[in-house]
Amino acid sequence: MIQHAHQVAVGKSESMLAASGGNVASTGEHIAPAPRISVQAFCEAVETAAAVQSASEDRRLAKAHVKIQMGGANAAVEAYRNSPTPNVILLEADARANEILLKLDQLAEVCDAGTRVIVVGRVNDVLFYRELTGRGVSEYLISPVGTIDIVRSICGLYSAPDAKPVGRIIAVVGTKGGVGASTVAHNVGWAIARDLSLDSVVVDLDLAFGTAGLDYNQDPPQGLADAVFAPDRIDTAFIDRLLSKCTDHLSLLAAPATLDRVYDFGAEAFDSTLDSLRSSTPCVVLDVPHQWSAWTKRLLVSADDILMVAGPDLANLRNAKNMVDLLRSSRPNDHRPYYCLNQVGVPKRPEITPADFAKALEDQPLAVIPFEPQIFGTAANNGQMIAEVSSGHKTAEMFRQLAKMLTGRAEAKRTRGHLLTPLLAKLMKRSA
Ligand SMILES: Nc1ncnc2c1ncn2[C@@H]1O[C@H](COP(=O)(O)OP(=O)(O)O)[C@@H](O)[C@H]1O
Ligand SMILES: [Mg+2]
């Protein structure tokens, strides 16, 4: 626990280094969503209340019930004298160390056993951390706190390192049909499994026409449709049986690619399948078909990261811009959607340049993948990945790079932190 308090301090300085002033998760950071919990915050500063409010609107706290009131620790002690405590109490305490500890002791008398306490305060002192953790405080955040600090600490309570693995969901979507989004999704998923040895599942969400089965040379008797049409049966064991194993670390949740049924779904149709996959698989790659419906929108908004695949023409650019705008405003505490250009350099075809895309979208593409009909056609018709046709091909290397970037592996590890960090760590280890 003492270690935990230390991690909070380190996490904070990292997020302060992030471009957006600490309100967006740093690139590669993965915060797993919190389960259905109740959270009550007792704030002192309006800025803190505002941060908790916007945290409560974050996609990762979508299932949590968050209530906010002012009045700090006094209000908390008062509130729970005669009523049960929620799963999490977030307490802002502007007071000096001794007063805070006194209040916590009072709170402890009325606090139910399972309730976790997060304290936000100004005191930055090792002895104080120790006193807090000794009293069972789960997290200590030094104010001022940003939205993402709150999200991170609440979600962190439910995804301790020793808890079950929690998967990162990467959604890949085309900004137009036929731009190669599925091809990119399948090759990147394959590279994540092969080159990073991360257990991964590719989910083919194009139920009627999906090509993941063809691309991985699999013909599974069951797959995603069995889950989505039997939502009551879904649990990890059930989903496991629907997966078909493609390589050591890669499995596929295939689309039926048959037309006997139609595939009109409600917004939440895939929620329990994805929750189940997330709880058992470190990396889930969604191959999202190019359409705009309640469920495709929800999949994109709730993914950890998004990769848009665009062809180099005006319609793709317009659509990409619209998708970026919509997704940025629905995911204000996340990294913006990434994009790559694909099928670039078709002979004689007038194209919009990567530089113009970068200017219009105010962001560089993660990759510019050339139009290579020979190798892509061979791979598609043989049920192979590009790296299997030719491991040294430059596009195979691009997929490897995309795999690294999308899983946060390509980032140079941040070693900058607080100067005192090593000393603090030592102190805390000794006292643990
Ligand atoms: N860089 C590329 N060069 C040549 N052909 C490509 C490239 N990327 C994809 N393709 C081909 O384009 C076609 C459409 O790809 P697909 O992944 O199904 O697109 P989407 O999922 O966006 O509809 C496929 O035949 C695929 O092999
Ligand atoms: Mg597709």
CSV table of C-alpha atoms and ligand atoms in Angstrom, one decimal:
chain,number,residue,atom,x,y,z
A,1,MET,CA,0.0,0.0,0.0
A,2,ILE,CA,2.8,2.3,0.8
A,3,GLN,CA,4.2,1.4,-2.6
A,4,HIS,CA,0.9,2.4,-4.0
A,5,ALA,CA,1.0,5.9,-2.6
A,6,HIS,CA,4.4,6.2,-4.1
A,7,GLN,CA,3.1,5.1,-7.5
A,8,VAL,CA,0.5,7.8,-7.3
A,9,ALA,CA,3.1,10.4,-6.9
A,10,VAL,CA,5.1,9.1,-9.8
A,11,GLY,CA,2.0,8.6,-12.0
A,12,LYS,CA,1.1,12.2,-11.4
A,13,SER,CA,4.5,13.6,-12.5
A,14,GLU,CA,4.2,11.5,-15.6
A,15,SER,CA,0.9,12.8,-16.6
A,16,MET,CA,2.1,16.3,-15.9
A,17,LEU,CA,4.7,15.7,-18.6
A,18,ALA,CA,2.0,14.8,-21.1
A,19,ALA,CA,1.3,17.4,-23.7
A,20,SER,CA,-2.1,18.3,-22.5
A,21,GLY,CA,-1.2,19.6,-19.1
A,22,GLY,CA,-2.1,16.4,-17.3
A,23,ASN,CA,-5.7,16.0,-18.3
A,24,VAL,CA,-5.2,13.3,-20.9
A,25,ALA,CA,-3.9,9.8,-20.4
A,26,SER,CA,-0.3,9.8,-21.5
A,27,THR,CA,0.4,7.8,-24.7
A,28,GLY,CA,0.6,4.1,-24.1
A,29,GLU,CA,-1.0,4.4,-20.7
A,30,HIS,CA,-3.7,1.9,-20.2
A,31,ILE,CA,-6.4,2.6,-17.7
A,32,ALA,CA,-8.9,-0.3,-17.4
A,33,PRO,CA,-12.6,0.7,-16.9
A,34,ALA,CA,-14.1,0.5,-13.4
A,35,PRO,CA,-16.9,-1.9,-12.7
A,36,ARG,CA,-20.3,-1.0,-11.4
A,37,ILE,CA,-19.3,0.8,-8.2
A,38,SER,CA,-20.6,3.7,-6.2
A,39,VAL,CA,-18.3,6.6,-5.6
A,40,GLN,CA,-18.9,9.6,-3.4
A,41,ALA,CA,-16.6,12.6,-3.5
A,42,PHE,CA,-16.4,15.2,-0.7
A,43,CYS,CA,-14.5,18.2,-2.2
A,44,GLU,CA,-13.2,21.4,-0.8
A,45,ALA,CA,-12.1,23.3,-3.9
A,46,VAL,CA,-14.5,23.8,-6.8
A,47,GLU,CA,-11.6,22.9,-9.1
A,48,THR,CA,-11.4,19.5,-7.6
A,49,ALA,CA,-15.2,19.1,-7.8
A,50,ALA,CA,-15.0,20.0,-11.5
A,51,ALA,CA,-12.2,17.4,-12.1
A,52,VAL,CA,-14.3,14.7,-10.4
A,53,GLN,CA,-17.3,15.8,-12.4
A,54,SER,CA,-15.5,15.5,-15.7
A,55,ALA,CA,-13.9,12.2,-14.5
A,56,SER,CA,-17.4,10.9,-13.9
A,57,GLU,CA,-18.2,11.5,-17.5
A,58,ASP,CA,-15.1,9.6,-18.7
A,59,ARG,CA,-15.8,6.4,-20.7
A,60,ARG,CA,-13.9,4.4,-18.1
A,61,LEU,CA,-16.3,5.4,-15.3
A,62,ALA,CA,-19.4,4.9,-17.5
A,63,LYS,CA,-20.6,2.1,-15.2
A,64,ALA,CA,-19.8,3.8,-11.9
A,65,HIS,CA,-22.2,6.0,-10.0
A,66,VAL,CA,-20.4,9.1,-8.9
A,67,LYS,CA,-21.9,11.6,-6.5
A,68,ILE,CA,-20.1,14.8,-5.7
A,69,GLN,CA,-20.6,17.2,-2.8
A,70,MET,CA,-18.6,20.0,-1.1
A,71,GLY,CA,-17.6,20.2,2.5
A,72,GLY,CA,-14.6,17.9,2.6
A,73,ALA,CA,-13.9,15.5,5.4
A,74,ASN,CA,-16.4,17.1,7.8
A,75,ALA,CA,-19.3,16.5,5.4
A,76,ALA,CA,-18.1,12.9,4.9
A,77,VAL,CA,-18.1,12.1,8.6
A,78,GLU,CA,-21.5,13.7,8.9
A,79,ALA,CA,-23.0,11.9,5.9
A,80,TYR,CA,-22.1,8.4,7.0
A,81,ARG,CA,-23.1,8.7,10.6
A,82,ASN,CA,-26.4,7.0,9.8
A,83,SER,CA,-26.1,5.6,6.3
A,84,PRO,CA,-23.9,3.0,4.7
A,85,THR,CA,-20.7,4.0,2.9
A,86,PRO,CA,-20.2,3.6,-0.9
A,87,ASN,CA,-17.5,1.5,-2.5
A,88,VAL,CA,-15.2,4.4,-2.8
A,89,ILE,CA,-15.0,7.7,-0.8
A,90,LEU,CA,-12.9,10.4,-2.3
A,91,LEU,CA,-12.0,12.9,0.2
A,92,GLU,CA,-10.4,16.3,-0.3
A,93,ALA,CA,-8.6,17.6,2.7
A,94,ASP,CA,-6.8,20.9,2.5
A,95,ALA,CA,-5.9,20.9,6.2
A,96,ARG,CA,-2.6,20.2,7.8
A,97,ALA,CA,-1.4,16.6,8.2
A,98,ASN,CA,-2.6,16.2,11.8
A,99,GLU,CA,-6.1,17.4,11.2
A,100,ILE,CA,-6.5,15.2,8.2
A,101,LEU,CA,-5.4,12.1,10.2
A,102,LEU,CA,-7.9,13.1,12.9
A,103,LYS,CA,-10.7,13.3,10.4
A,104,LEU,CA,-9.8,10.0,8.9
A,105,ASP,CA,-9.9,8.4,12.3
A,106,GLN,CA,-13.4,9.8,12.8
A,107,LEU,CA,-14.4,8.5,9.3
A,108,ALA,CA,-13.0,5.1,10.1
A,109,GLU,CA,-15.5,4.7,12.9
A,110,VAL,CA,-18.5,5.1,10.5
A,111,CYS,CA,-16.9,3.5,7.4
A,112,ASP,CA,-18.1,0.0,6.2
A,113,ALA,CA,-15.4,-2.6,5.9
A,114,GLY,CA,-15.3,-2.8,2.1
A,115,THR,CA,-15.1,0.9,1.4
A,116,ARG,CA,-11.9,2.2,-0.2
A,117,VAL,CA,-10.8,5.7,0.6
A,118,ILE,CA,-8.9,8.1,-1.8
A,119,VAL,CA,-7.5,11.2,-0.2
A,120,VAL,CA,-6.7,14.4,-2.1
A,121,GLY,CA,-4.5,16.8,-0.2
A,122,ARG,CA,-1.6,19.3,-0.3
A,123,VAL,CA,0.8,17.7,2.1
A,124,ASN,CA,3.7,16.1,0.4
A,125,ASP,CA,5.6,14.1,3.0
A,126,VAL,CA,6.7,10.5,3.3
A,127,LEU,CA,5.8,10.2,7.0
A,128,PHE,CA,2.4,11.5,6.2
A,129,TYR,CA,2.0,8.8,3.4
A,130,ARG,CA,2.9,6.2,5.9
A,131,GLU,CA,0.3,7.4,8.4
A,132,LEU,CA,-2.3,7.4,5.6
A,133,THR,CA,-1.6,3.9,4.4
A,134,GLY,CA,-1.4,2.7,8.0
A,135,ARG,CA,-5.0,3.9,8.3
A,136,GLY,CA,-6.0,1.9,5.2
A,137,VAL,CA,-6.2,4.8,2.7
A,138,SER,CA,-5.9,3.3,-0.7
A,139,GLU,CA,-4.6,6.3,-2.6
A,140,TYR,CA,-3.2,9.7,-1.9
A,141,LEU,CA,-3.3,12.3,-4.7
A,142,ILE,CA,-1.5,15.6,-4.3
A,143,SER,CA,-3.6,18.5,-5.4
A,144,PRO,CA,-4.2,20.1,-7.8
A,145,VAL,CA,-5.6,17.0,-9.5
A,146,GLY,CA,-6.6,16.7,-13.1
A,147,THR,CA,-9.5,14.7,-14.5
A,148,ILE,CA,-7.3,11.8,-15.6
A,149,ASP,CA,-5.7,11.6,-12.2
A,150,ILE,CA,-9.1,10.9,-10.7
A,151,VAL,CA,-10.0,8.4,-13.4
A,152,ARG,CA,-6.7,6.6,-13.0
A,153,SER,CA,-6.9,6.3,-9.2
A,154,ILE,CA,-10.5,5.1,-9.1
A,155,CYS,CA,-10.0,2.6,-11.8
A,156,GLY,CA,-6.7,1.6,-10.3
A,157,LEU,CA,-8.5,0.4,-7.2
A,158,TYR,CA,-10.1,-2.3,-9.3
A,159,SER,CA,-7.2,-3.3,-11.4
A,160,ALA,CA,-4.3,-4.0,-9.0
A,161,PRO,CA,-1.3,-5.7,-10.6
A,162,ASP,CA,-2.3,-9.0,-9.0
A,163,ALA,CA,-5.9,-8.8,-10.2
A,164,LYS,CA,-7.0,-10.7,-13.3
A,165,PRO,CA,-5.4,-9.4,-16.6
A,166,VAL,CA,-7.3,-6.6,-18.2
A,167,GLY,CA,-7.2,-6.3,-21.9
A,168,ARG,CA,-6.5,-3.2,-24.0
A,169,ILE,CA,-9.1,-2.8,-26.8
A,170,ILE,CA,-7.8,-1.4,-30.1
A,171,ALA,CA,-10.5,-0.5,-32.6
A,172,VAL,CA,-9.6,-0.3,-36.3
A,173,VAL,CA,-12.0,1.3,-38.7
A,174,GLY,CA,-11.9,2.6,-42.3
A,175,THR,CA,-12.9,6.1,-43.1
A,176,LYS,CA,-14.5,4.7,-46.3
A,177,GLY,CA,-15.3,1.1,-47.4
A,178,GLY,CA,-12.6,-0.9,-49.1
A,179,VAL,CA,-9.6,1.2,-47.9
A,180,GLY,CA,-8.0,-1.8,-46.3
A,181,ALA,CA,-9.1,-1.4,-42.7
A,182,SER,CA,-9.6,-5.1,-42.2
A,183,THR,CA,-6.3,-5.9,-43.9
A,184,VAL,CA,-4.5,-3.5,-41.5
A,185,ALA,CA,-6.4,-4.8,-38.5
A,186,HIS,CA,-5.5,-8.4,-39.3
A,187,ASN,CA,-1.9,-7.7,-40.0
A,188,VAL,CA,-1.5,-5.5,-36.9
A,189,GLY,CA,-3.2,-8.1,-34.7
A,190,TRP,CA,-1.0,-10.8,-36.1
A,191,ALA,CA,2.1,-8.7,-35.4
A,192,ILE,CA,1.1,-7.9,-31.8
A,193,ALA,CA,0.8,-11.6,-31.2
A,194,ARG,CA,3.9,-12.7,-33.1
A,195,ASP,CA,6.4,-9.9,-32.5
A,196,LEU,CA,5.3,-8.7,-29.1
A,197,SER,CA,4.2,-12.2,-27.8
A,198,LEU,CA,1.0,-10.6,-26.4
A,199,ASP,CA,-2.0,-12.9,-26.3
A,200,SER,CA,-4.4,-11.3,-28.7
A,201,VAL,CA,-7.9,-11.8,-30.1
A,202,VAL,CA,-9.0,-10.3,-33.4
A,203,VAL,CA,-12.8,-9.8,-33.4
A,204,ASP,CA,-14.4,-9.6,-36.9
A,205,LEU,CA,-17.4,-7.3,-36.5
A,206,ASP,CA,-18.3,-7.4,-40.1
A,207,LEU,CA,-20.8,-10.2,-39.5
A,208,ALA,CA,-22.2,-10.5,-43.0
A,209,PHE,CA,-19.0,-10.0,-45.1
A,210,GLY,CA,-16.0,-10.2,-42.7
A,211,THR,CA,-12.8,-11.6,-44.2
A,212,ALA,CA,-10.7,-12.4,-41.0
A,213,GLY,CA,-11.5,-16.1,-41.4
A,214,LEU,CA,-10.2,-16.0,-45.0
A,215,ASP,CA,-7.2,-13.9,-44.2
A,216,TYR,CA,-6.1,-16.2,-41.3
A,217,ASN,CA,-7.0,-19.3,-43.3
A,218,GLN,CA,-9.5,-20.4,-40.7
A,219,ASP,CA,-13.0,-21.9,-41.2
A,220,PRO,CA,-14.4,-22.0,-37.7
A,221,PRO,CA,-17.8,-23.5,-37.1
A,222,GLN,CA,-18.7,-20.9,-34.6
A,223,GLY,CA,-17.7,-17.4,-33.6
A,224,LEU,CA,-19.0,-13.9,-32.7
A,225,ALA,CA,-22.6,-14.6,-33.9
A,226,ASP,CA,-22.9,-17.4,-31.3
A,227,ALA,CA,-22.1,-14.9,-28.6
A,228,VAL,CA,-24.1,-12.0,-29.8
A,229,PHE,CA,-27.3,-14.0,-30.4
A,230,ALA,CA,-27.0,-15.7,-26.9
A,231,PRO,CA,-26.1,-12.9,-24.6
A,232,ASP,CA,-27.4,-14.7,-21.5
A,233,ARG,CA,-24.8,-17.5,-21.9
A,234,ILE,CA,-21.8,-15.3,-22.1
A,235,ASP,CA,-19.0,-15.9,-19.7
A,236,THR,CA,-15.2,-16.4,-20.2
A,237,ALA,CA,-15.5,-20.1,-20.7
A,238,PHE,CA,-18.2,-19.7,-23.3
A,239,ILE,CA,-16.3,-17.1,-25.2
A,240,ASP,CA,-13.2,-19.2,-25.1
A,241,ARG,CA,-14.9,-22.0,-26.9
A,242,LEU,CA,-15.9,-19.7,-29.7
A,243,LEU,CA,-12.3,-18.6,-30.4
A,244,SER,CA,-10.3,-20.2,-33.1
A,245,LYS,CA,-6.6,-20.4,-32.6
A,246,CYS,CA,-4.6,-18.9,-35.4
A,247,THR,CA,-1.0,-18.8,-34.0
A,248,ASP,CA,0.7,-19.3,-30.6
A,249,HIS,CA,-0.6,-16.0,-29.3
A,250,LEU,CA,-3.4,-15.1,-31.7
A,251,SER,CA,-7.0,-16.2,-31.7
A,252,LEU,CA,-9.9,-15.1,-33.8
A,253,LEU,CA,-13.5,-14.4,-32.9
A,254,ALA,CA,-14.8,-14.9,-36.5
A,255,ALA,CA,-17.8,-13.4,-38.3
A,256,PRO,CA,-20.2,-16.0,-39.7
A,257,ALA,CA,-20.0,-14.3,-43.1
A,258,THR,CA,-23.3,-15.8,-44.1
A,259,LEU,CA,-26.5,-14.1,-45.1
A,260,ASP,CA,-29.2,-16.3,-43.7
A,261,ARG,CA,-29.7,-13.8,-40.9
A,262,VAL,CA,-29.6,-10.0,-40.8
A,263,TYR,CA,-27.4,-8.2,-38.4
A,264,ASP,CA,-29.2,-5.2,-36.9
A,265,PHE,CA,-28.0,-4.7,-33.4
A,266,GLY,CA,-28.7,-2.4,-30.5
A,267,ALA,CA,-26.0,-0.1,-29.1
A,268,GLU,CA,-25.0,-2.6,-26.3
A,269,ALA,CA,-25.1,-5.8,-28.3
A,270,PHE,CA,-21.3,-6.4,-27.9
A,271,ASP,CA,-20.8,-5.2,-24.4
A,272,SER,CA,-20.8,-8.5,-22.6
A,273,THR,CA,-18.6,-10.2,-25.2
A,274,LEU,CA,-16.0,-7.4,-25.0
A,275,ASP,CA,-16.1,-7.3,-21.2
A,276,SER,CA,-15.5,-11.0,-21.2
A,277,LEU,CA,-12.6,-10.8,-23.7
A,278,ARG,CA,-11.1,-7.9,-21.8
A,279,SER,CA,-11.0,-9.9,-18.6
A,280,SER,CA,-9.1,-12.7,-20.2
A,281,THR,CA,-7.0,-11.3,-23.0
A,282,PRO,CA,-4.2,-8.7,-22.9
A,283,CYS,CA,-5.0,-7.3,-26.3
A,284,VAL,CA,-8.2,-7.2,-28.3
A,285,VAL,CA,-8.2,-5.9,-31.9
A,286,LEU,CA,-11.6,-4.9,-33.2
A,287,ASP,CA,-12.1,-5.0,-37.0
A,288,VAL,CA,-15.0,-2.5,-37.1
A,289,PRO,CA,-16.8,-2.3,-40.4
A,290,HIS,CA,-17.2,1.0,-42.1
A,291,GLN,CA,-20.7,2.0,-41.0
A,292,TRP,CA,-22.2,4.5,-38.5
A,293,SER,CA,-24.7,2.9,-36.2
A,294,ALA,CA,-25.4,2.9,-32.5
A,295,TRP,CA,-23.1,-0.1,-31.9
A,296,THR,CA,-20.2,0.9,-34.1
A,297,LYS,CA,-20.2,4.3,-32.5
A,298,ARG,CA,-20.3,2.8,-29.1
A,299,LEU,CA,-17.4,0.4,-29.9
A,300,LEU,CA,-15.3,3.3,-31.1
A,301,VAL,CA,-16.1,5.6,-28.2
A,302,SER,CA,-15.3,2.9,-25.6
A,303,ALA,CA,-12.1,1.5,-27.1
A,304,ASP,CA,-8.8,2.2,-25.5
A,305,ASP,CA,-7.3,3.3,-28.7
A,306,ILE,CA,-8.6,3.9,-32.2
A,307,LEU,CA,-6.8,3.5,-35.5
A,308,MET,CA,-8.6,5.0,-38.5
A,309,VAL,CA,-7.5,3.7,-41.9
A,310,ALA,CA,-7.9,6.2,-44.7
A,311,GLY,CA,-7.3,6.2,-48.5
A,312,PRO,CA,-5.7,9.3,-49.9
A,313,ASP,CA,-8.8,11.0,-51.4
A,314,LEU,CA,-11.2,13.8,-50.5
A,315,ALA,CA,-14.0,11.6,-49.2
A,316,ASN,CA,-11.7,9.8,-46.8
A,317,LEU,CA,-10.3,13.1,-45.6
A,318,ARG,CA,-13.7,14.6,-45.0
A,319,ASN,CA,-14.9,11.4,-43.2
A,320,ALA,CA,-11.6,11.2,-41.2
A,321,LYS,CA,-12.0,14.8,-40.0
A,322,ASN,CA,-15.7,14.2,-39.0
A,323,MET,CA,-14.7,11.0,-37.1
A,324,VAL,CA,-11.8,12.7,-35.3
A,325,ASP,CA,-14.0,15.6,-34.3
A,326,LEU,CA,-16.8,13.4,-33.0
A,327,LEU,CA,-14.5,11.0,-31.2
A,328,ARG,CA,-12.3,13.7,-29.6
A,329,SER,CA,-15.3,15.4,-28.1
A,330,SER,CA,-16.8,12.1,-26.8
A,331,ARG,CA,-13.4,11.0,-25.4
A,332,PRO,CA,-11.9,14.2,-24.0
A,333,ASN,CA,-9.5,12.4,-21.6
A,334,ASP,CA,-8.1,10.1,-24.2
A,335,HIS,CA,-5.4,10.2,-26.8
A,336,ARG,CA,-7.0,11.4,-30.1
A,337,PRO,CA,-7.7,8.7,-32.7
A,338,TYR,CA,-4.6,7.6,-34.6
A,339,TYR,CA,-4.8,7.2,-38.3
A,340,CYS,CA,-2.8,5.7,-41.1
A,341,LEU,CA,-3.0,6.1,-44.8
A,342,ASN,CA,-3.3,3.0,-47.0
A,343,GLN,CA,-3.1,2.2,-50.7
A,344,VAL,CA,-1.0,5.2,-51.3
A,345,GLY,CA,0.6,5.7,-54.8
A,346,VAL,CA,-1.9,4.0,-57.2
A,347,PRO,CA,-0.4,4.7,-60.6
A,348,LYS,CA,-2.0,7.6,-62.5
A,349,ARG,CA,-4.4,8.2,-59.6
A,350,PRO,CA,-4.5,11.8,-58.3
A,351,GLU,CA,-4.1,11.6,-54.6
A,352,ILE,CA,-4.2,13.9,-51.5
A,353,THR,CA,-0.7,13.9,-50.0
A,354,PRO,CA,0.1,12.7,-46.5
A,355,ALA,CA,1.2,16.3,-45.7
A,356,ASP,CA,-2.2,17.7,-46.6
A,357,PHE,CA,-3.9,15.0,-44.5
A,358,ALA,CA,-1.6,15.9,-41.6
A,359,LYS,CA,-2.4,19.6,-42.0
A,360,ALA,CA,-6.2,19.1,-42.2
A,361,LEU,CA,-6.3,16.6,-39.3
A,362,GLU,CA,-3.6,18.4,-37.3
A,363,ASP,CA,-1.8,15.2,-36.7
A,364,GLN,CA,0.7,13.0,-38.5
A,365,PRO,CA,-0.3,9.6,-39.8
A,366,LEU,CA,1.2,6.6,-37.8
A,367,ALA,CA,2.1,5.1,-41.2
A,368,VAL,CA,1.8,5.7,-44.9
A,369,ILE,CA,1.3,2.2,-46.5
A,370,PRO,CA,1.9,2.0,-50.2
A,371,PHE,CA,-0.4,0.5,-52.7
A,372,GLU,CA,1.2,-2.9,-53.4
A,373,PRO,CA,-1.3,-5.0,-55.3
A,374,GLN,CA,1.1,-7.9,-55.9
A,375,ILE,CA,1.9,-8.7,-52.3
A,376,PHE,CA,-1.4,-7.7,-50.8
A,377,GLY,CA,-3.3,-9.7,-53.5
A,378,THR,CA,-1.1,-12.8,-52.9
A,379,ALA,CA,-1.6,-12.6,-49.2
A,380,ALA,CA,-5.4,-12.2,-49.4
A,381,ASN,CA,-5.8,-15.0,-51.9
A,382,ASN,CA,-3.5,-17.4,-49.9
A,383,GLY,CA,-5.0,-16.7,-46.5
A,384,GLN,CA,-1.7,-15.3,-45.3
A,385,MET,CA,-0.3,-12.2,-43.6
A,386,ILE,CA,2.1,-9.9,-45.4
A,387,ALA,CA,4.9,-11.0,-43.1
A,388,GLU,CA,4.2,-14.6,-44.0
A,389,VAL,CA,4.5,-13.9,-47.7
A,390,SER,CA,7.6,-11.8,-47.3
A,391,SER,CA,8.8,-11.1,-43.8
A,392,GLY,CA,11.4,-8.5,-45.0
A,393,HIS,CA,8.8,-6.5,-47.0
A,394,LYS,CA,8.6,-2.9,-46.0
A,395,THR,CA,4.9,-3.1,-45.3
A,396,ALA,CA,5.5,-6.0,-42.9
A,397,GLU,CA,7.8,-3.7,-41.0
A,398,MET,CA,5.2,-1.0,-41.0
A,399,PHE,CA,2.7,-3.4,-39.4
A,400,ARG,CA,5.3,-4.3,-36.8
A,401,GLN,CA,5.7,-0.7,-36.0
A,402,LEU,CA,2.0,-0.1,-35.8
A,403,ALA,CA,1.7,-3.0,-33.4
A,404,LYS,CA,4.3,-1.4,-31.2
A,405,MET,CA,2.8,2.0,-31.3
A,406,LEU,CA,-0.7,0.9,-30.6
A,407,THR,CA,0.3,-1.2,-27.6
A,408,GLY,CA,2.4,1.6,-26.2
A,409,ARG,CA,5.7,-0.4,-26.8
A,410,ALA,CA,7.3,2.1,-29.2
A,411,GLU,CA,7.4,4.9,-26.7
A,412,ALA,CA,10.8,5.7,-25.2
A,413,LYS,CA,10.3,4.9,-21.5
A,414,ARG,CA,10.0,8.1,-19.5
A,415,THR,CA,12.8,8.1,-17.0
A,416,ARG,CA,12.3,11.7,-16.0
A,417,GLY,CA,10.5,11.9,-12.7
A,418,HIS,CA,10.8,13.6,-9.4
A,419,LEU,CA,14.4,14.0,-8.4
A,420,LEU,CA,13.6,12.4,-5.0
A,421,THR,CA,11.8,9.4,-6.5
A,422,PRO,CA,14.6,6.8,-6.0
A,423,LEU,CA,15.1,8.0,-2.4
A,424,LEU,CA,11.4,8.0,-1.7
A,425,ALA,CA,11.2,4.5,-3.1
A,426,LYS,CA,14.0,3.3,-0.9
A,427,LEU,CA,12.5,4.8,2.2
A,428,MET,CA,9.2,3.3,1.5
A,429,LYS,CA,10.5,-0.1,0.8
A,430,ARG,CA,12.4,-0.1,4.1
A,431,SER,CA,9.3,0.9,6.0
A,432,ALA,CA,7.0,-1.6,4.3
B,1,LIG,N1,-1.8,-1.4,-49.3
B,1,LIG,C1,-2.5,-2.2,-50.1
B,1,LIG,N2,-2.1,-2.4,-51.4
B,1,LIG,C2,-2.9,-3.1,-52.2
B,1,LIG,N3,-4.0,-3.7,-51.9
B,1,LIG,C3,-4.5,-3.5,-50.6
B,1,LIG,C4,-3.7,-2.8,-49.7
B,1,LIG,N4,-4.4,-2.8,-48.5
B,1,LIG,C5,-5.5,-3.5,-48.7
B,1,LIG,N5,-5.6,-4.0,-50.0
B,1,LIG,C6,-6.6,-4.8,-50.6
B,1,LIG,O1,-7.8,-4.0,-50.6
B,1,LIG,C7,-9.0,-4.8,-50.5
B,1,LIG,C8,-9.9,-4.3,-49.5
B,1,LIG,O2,-9.3,-4.5,-48.2
B,1,LIG,P1,-10.1,-4.7,-46.9
B,1,LIG,O3,-9.1,-4.8,-45.8
B,1,LIG,O4,-11.2,-5.7,-47.0
B,1,LIG,O5,-10.8,-3.2,-46.8
B,1,LIG,P2,-11.9,-2.7,-45.7
B,1,LIG,O6,-11.9,-3.5,-44.5
B,1,LIG,O7,-11.5,-1.3,-45.5
B,1,LIG,O8,-13.2,-2.7,-46.5
B,1,LIG,C9,-8.5,-6.2,-50.3
B,1,LIG,O9,-8.5,-6.9,-51.4
B,1,LIG,C10,-7.0,-6.0,-49.8
B,1,LIG,O10,-6.2,-7.1,-50.1
B,2,MG,MG,-13.5,-4.6,-43.5
